């Protein structure tokens, strides 16, 4: 249950986080939104819009093959908006696609909730939208710290050794 403070903060947020569920499961997305808002605030980012899509393995595999040439499902994909489309003074940063079945497996492996795993994946994907990468160990460490900080700010408890699949 979110505290009143989190509900008020989400309501007053300058950021728009939209979620779409394209699976037969029903993911809980409220703290995913709060974690993304916390990350955007920590980055001091201007008003932004991010769409988070929960998808199944087949859809993520299709997207990964189509856009990255990888014929396999992965845990999270990021699709930057490119031109920085703005609507009502809100910049659309792009879309983050989370493979819900893989997120469920990783949550079990990490000993965390599916909501926590999805928040970690969403923030990780959104950091890619902001231009972060993990090409070096130093960049990886910085990205992981930002991810964990944002997820903790949403009131979730991520595994200290959380990590996304190679992508």
Tab-separated table of C-alpha atoms in Angstrom:
chain	number	residue	atom	x	y	z
A	1	UNK	CA	0.000	0.000	0.000
A	2	UNK	CA	1.404	3.371	-0.985
A	3	UNK	CA	1.560	6.019	1.673
A	4	UNK	CA	-0.466	9.175	1.291
A	5	UNK	CA	2.797	11.034	0.717
A	6	UNK	CA	3.574	8.859	-2.345
A	7	UNK	CA	0.034	9.272	-3.691
A	8	UNK	CA	0.153	13.055	-3.360
A	9	UNK	CA	3.643	13.229	-4.847
A	10	UNK	CA	2.575	11.092	-7.829
A	11	UNK	CA	-0.486	13.272	-8.361
A	12	UNK	CA	1.528	16.469	-8.269
A	13	UNK	CA	4.398	15.141	-10.371
A	14	UNK	CA	5.486	17.176	-13.342
A	15	UNK	CA	6.259	13.923	-15.172
A	16	UNK	CA	3.808	11.716	-17.029
A	17	UNK	CA	4.386	8.007	-16.750
A	18	UNK	CA	1.968	5.951	-18.826
A	19	UNK	CA	1.742	2.175	-18.528
A	20	UNK	CA	0.307	-0.294	-20.998
A	21	UNK	CA	-0.245	-3.977	-20.328
A	22	UNK	CA	-0.031	-6.261	-23.355
A	23	UNK	CA	-0.032	-9.516	-21.370
A	24	UNK	CA	-2.673	-11.684	-19.736
A	25	UNK	CA	-1.155	-10.869	-16.326
A	26	UNK	CA	-1.997	-7.831	-14.217
A	27	UNK	CA	1.215	-6.082	-13.170
A	28	UNK	CA	1.111	-3.549	-10.344
A	29	UNK	CA	2.564	-0.408	-11.818
A	30	UNK	CA	2.065	2.364	-9.247
A	31	UNK	CA	5.503	2.082	-7.651
A	32	UNK	CA	7.058	1.630	-11.082
A	33	UNK	CA	5.710	5.099	-11.864
A	34	UNK	CA	6.951	6.479	-8.538
A	35	UNK	CA	10.445	5.022	-9.132
A	36	UNK	CA	10.587	6.594	-12.601
A	37	UNK	CA	9.473	9.945	-11.219
A	38	UNK	CA	12.113	9.706	-8.483
A	39	UNK	CA	14.815	8.993	-11.062
A	40	UNK	CA	13.718	11.889	-13.287
A	41	UNK	CA	13.687	14.212	-10.265
A	42	UNK	CA	17.145	13.011	-9.158
A	43	UNK	CA	18.394	13.746	-12.683
A	44	UNK	CA	16.744	17.189	-12.452
A	45	UNK	CA	15.013	16.452	-15.742
A	46	UNK	CA	12.397	18.868	-17.096
A	47	UNK	CA	8.769	17.689	-17.392
A	48	UNK	CA	8.864	14.381	-19.241
A	49	UNK	CA	6.660	11.604	-20.544
A	50	UNK	CA	7.667	7.932	-20.615
A	51	UNK	CA	5.533	5.004	-21.701
A	52	UNK	CA	6.167	1.654	-19.996
A	53	UNK	CA	4.827	-1.380	-21.838
A	54	UNK	CA	4.482	-4.766	-20.146
A	55	UNK	CA	4.801	-7.438	-22.842
A	56	UNK	CA	5.128	-11.204	-23.206
A	57	UNK	CA	8.179	-13.112	-24.468
A	58	UNK	CA	6.968	-13.373	-28.058
A	59	UNK	CA	6.433	-9.624	-28.398
A	60	UNK	CA	9.757	-8.718	-26.785
A	61	UNK	CA	11.558	-11.261	-28.954
A	62	UNK	CA	9.883	-9.794	-32.062
A	63	UNK	CA	10.852	-6.236	-31.068
A	64	UNK	CA	14.405	-7.279	-30.189
A	65	UNK	CA	14.783	-9.039	-33.568
A	66	UNK	CA	13.226	-6.159	-35.508
A	67	UNK	CA	15.119	-3.285	-33.890
A	68	UNK	CA	18.324	-4.857	-32.587
A	69	UNK	CA	18.840	-7.919	-34.793
A	70	UNK	CA	18.782	-10.209	-31.727
A	71	UNK	CA	16.428	-13.175	-32.126
A	72	UNK	CA	15.756	-13.639	-28.408
A	73	UNK	CA	13.638	-12.171	-25.668
A	74	UNK	CA	15.331	-9.952	-23.102
A	75	UNK	CA	14.178	-8.343	-19.868
A	76	UNK	CA	13.920	-4.707	-20.992
A	77	UNK	CA	14.146	-2.707	-24.203
A	78	UNK	CA	14.323	1.067	-24.566
A	79	UNK	CA	13.111	3.050	-27.555
A	80	UNK	CA	14.139	6.718	-27.452
A	81	UNK	CA	11.621	9.115	-28.968
A	82	UNK	CA	14.360	10.584	-31.124
A	83	UNK	CA	13.200	14.110	-31.868
A	84	UNK	CA	12.167	14.911	-28.319
A	85	UNK	CA	8.468	15.263	-29.204
A	86	UNK	CA	6.898	17.815	-26.866
A	87	UNK	CA	3.254	18.180	-26.005
A	88	UNK	CA	2.044	20.792	-23.523
A	89	UNK	CA	5.603	21.506	-22.367
A	90	UNK	CA	6.245	17.826	-21.636
A	91	UNK	CA	9.059	16.091	-23.535
A	92	UNK	CA	8.315	12.535	-24.656
A	93	UNK	CA	11.506	10.637	-23.864
A	94	UNK	CA	10.439	7.314	-25.348
A	95	UNK	CA	9.153	3.864	-24.494
A	96	UNK	CA	10.413	1.170	-22.157
A	97	UNK	CA	9.245	-2.386	-22.860
A	98	UNK	CA	9.461	-4.905	-20.021
A	99	UNK	CA	9.162	-8.639	-20.633
A	100	UNK	CA	6.885	-9.567	-17.749
A	101	UNK	CA	7.642	-13.335	-17.750
A	102	UNK	CA	11.394	-12.664	-17.588
A	103	UNK	CA	10.818	-10.044	-14.882
A	104	UNK	CA	8.911	-12.649	-12.866
A	105	UNK	CA	11.796	-15.128	-13.210
A	106	UNK	CA	14.357	-12.509	-12.206
A	107	UNK	CA	12.273	-11.425	-9.218
A	108	UNK	CA	12.315	-15.008	-7.967
A	109	UNK	CA	16.084	-15.240	-8.550
A	110	UNK	CA	16.692	-11.948	-6.708
A	111	UNK	CA	14.274	-12.754	-3.890
A	112	UNK	CA	12.216	-9.611	-4.533
A	113	UNK	CA	8.677	-8.828	-5.599
A	114	UNK	CA	7.664	-8.595	-9.240
A	115	UNK	CA	6.806	-4.941	-8.600
A	116	UNK	CA	10.370	-4.292	-7.396
A	117	UNK	CA	11.882	-6.083	-10.389
A	118	UNK	CA	9.662	-4.157	-12.816
A	119	UNK	CA	10.632	-0.880	-11.135
A	120	UNK	CA	14.328	-1.748	-11.494
A	121	UNK	CA	13.862	-2.646	-15.158
A	122	UNK	CA	11.780	0.461	-15.894
A	123	UNK	CA	14.319	2.802	-14.304
A	124	UNK	CA	17.199	1.002	-16.025
A	125	UNK	CA	15.432	1.346	-19.373
A	126	UNK	CA	14.567	4.992	-18.735
A	127	UNK	CA	18.195	5.776	-17.904
A	128	UNK	CA	19.045	4.469	-21.375
A	129	UNK	CA	16.451	6.942	-22.736
A	130	UNK	CA	18.413	9.697	-20.986
A	131	UNK	CA	21.627	8.555	-22.687
A	132	UNK	CA	23.175	6.406	-19.969
A	133	UNK	CA	25.036	3.277	-20.997
A	134	UNK	CA	26.967	0.524	-19.317
A	135	UNK	CA	29.839	0.100	-21.757
A	136	UNK	CA	32.468	0.375	-19.022
A	137	UNK	CA	32.477	-0.846	-15.442
A	138	UNK	CA	32.397	2.732	-14.127
A	139	UNK	CA	29.358	3.580	-16.277
A	140	UNK	CA	27.690	0.311	-15.257
A	141	UNK	CA	28.269	1.035	-11.566
A	142	UNK	CA	26.891	4.575	-11.877
A	143	UNK	CA	23.822	3.352	-13.761
A	144	UNK	CA	23.149	0.593	-11.246
A	145	UNK	CA	23.465	3.026	-8.328
A	146	UNK	CA	20.990	5.431	-9.933
A	147	UNK	CA	18.604	2.528	-10.566
A	148	UNK	CA	18.753	1.239	-6.995
A	149	UNK	CA	18.436	4.750	-5.508
A	150	UNK	CA	15.274	5.488	-7.511
A	151	UNK	CA	13.687	2.143	-6.666
A	152	UNK	CA	14.438	2.641	-2.973
A	153	UNK	CA	12.932	6.145	-3.183
A	154	UNK	CA	9.695	4.464	-4.314
A	155	UNK	CA	9.639	2.509	-1.060
A	156	UNK	CA	10.787	-0.771	-2.608
A	157	UNK	CA	13.665	-2.986	-1.540
A	158	UNK	CA	15.726	-4.133	-4.525
A	159	UNK	CA	18.359	-6.801	-4.251
A	160	UNK	CA	21.757	-5.137	-3.694
A	161	UNK	CA	23.188	-7.288	-6.498
A	162	UNK	CA	20.433	-6.509	-9.000
A	163	UNK	CA	21.409	-6.407	-12.643
A	164	UNK	CA	19.709	-6.431	-16.014
A	165	UNK	CA	20.377	-9.091	-18.629
A	166	UNK	CA	23.123	-8.209	-21.121
A	167	UNK	CA	21.666	-6.144	-23.946
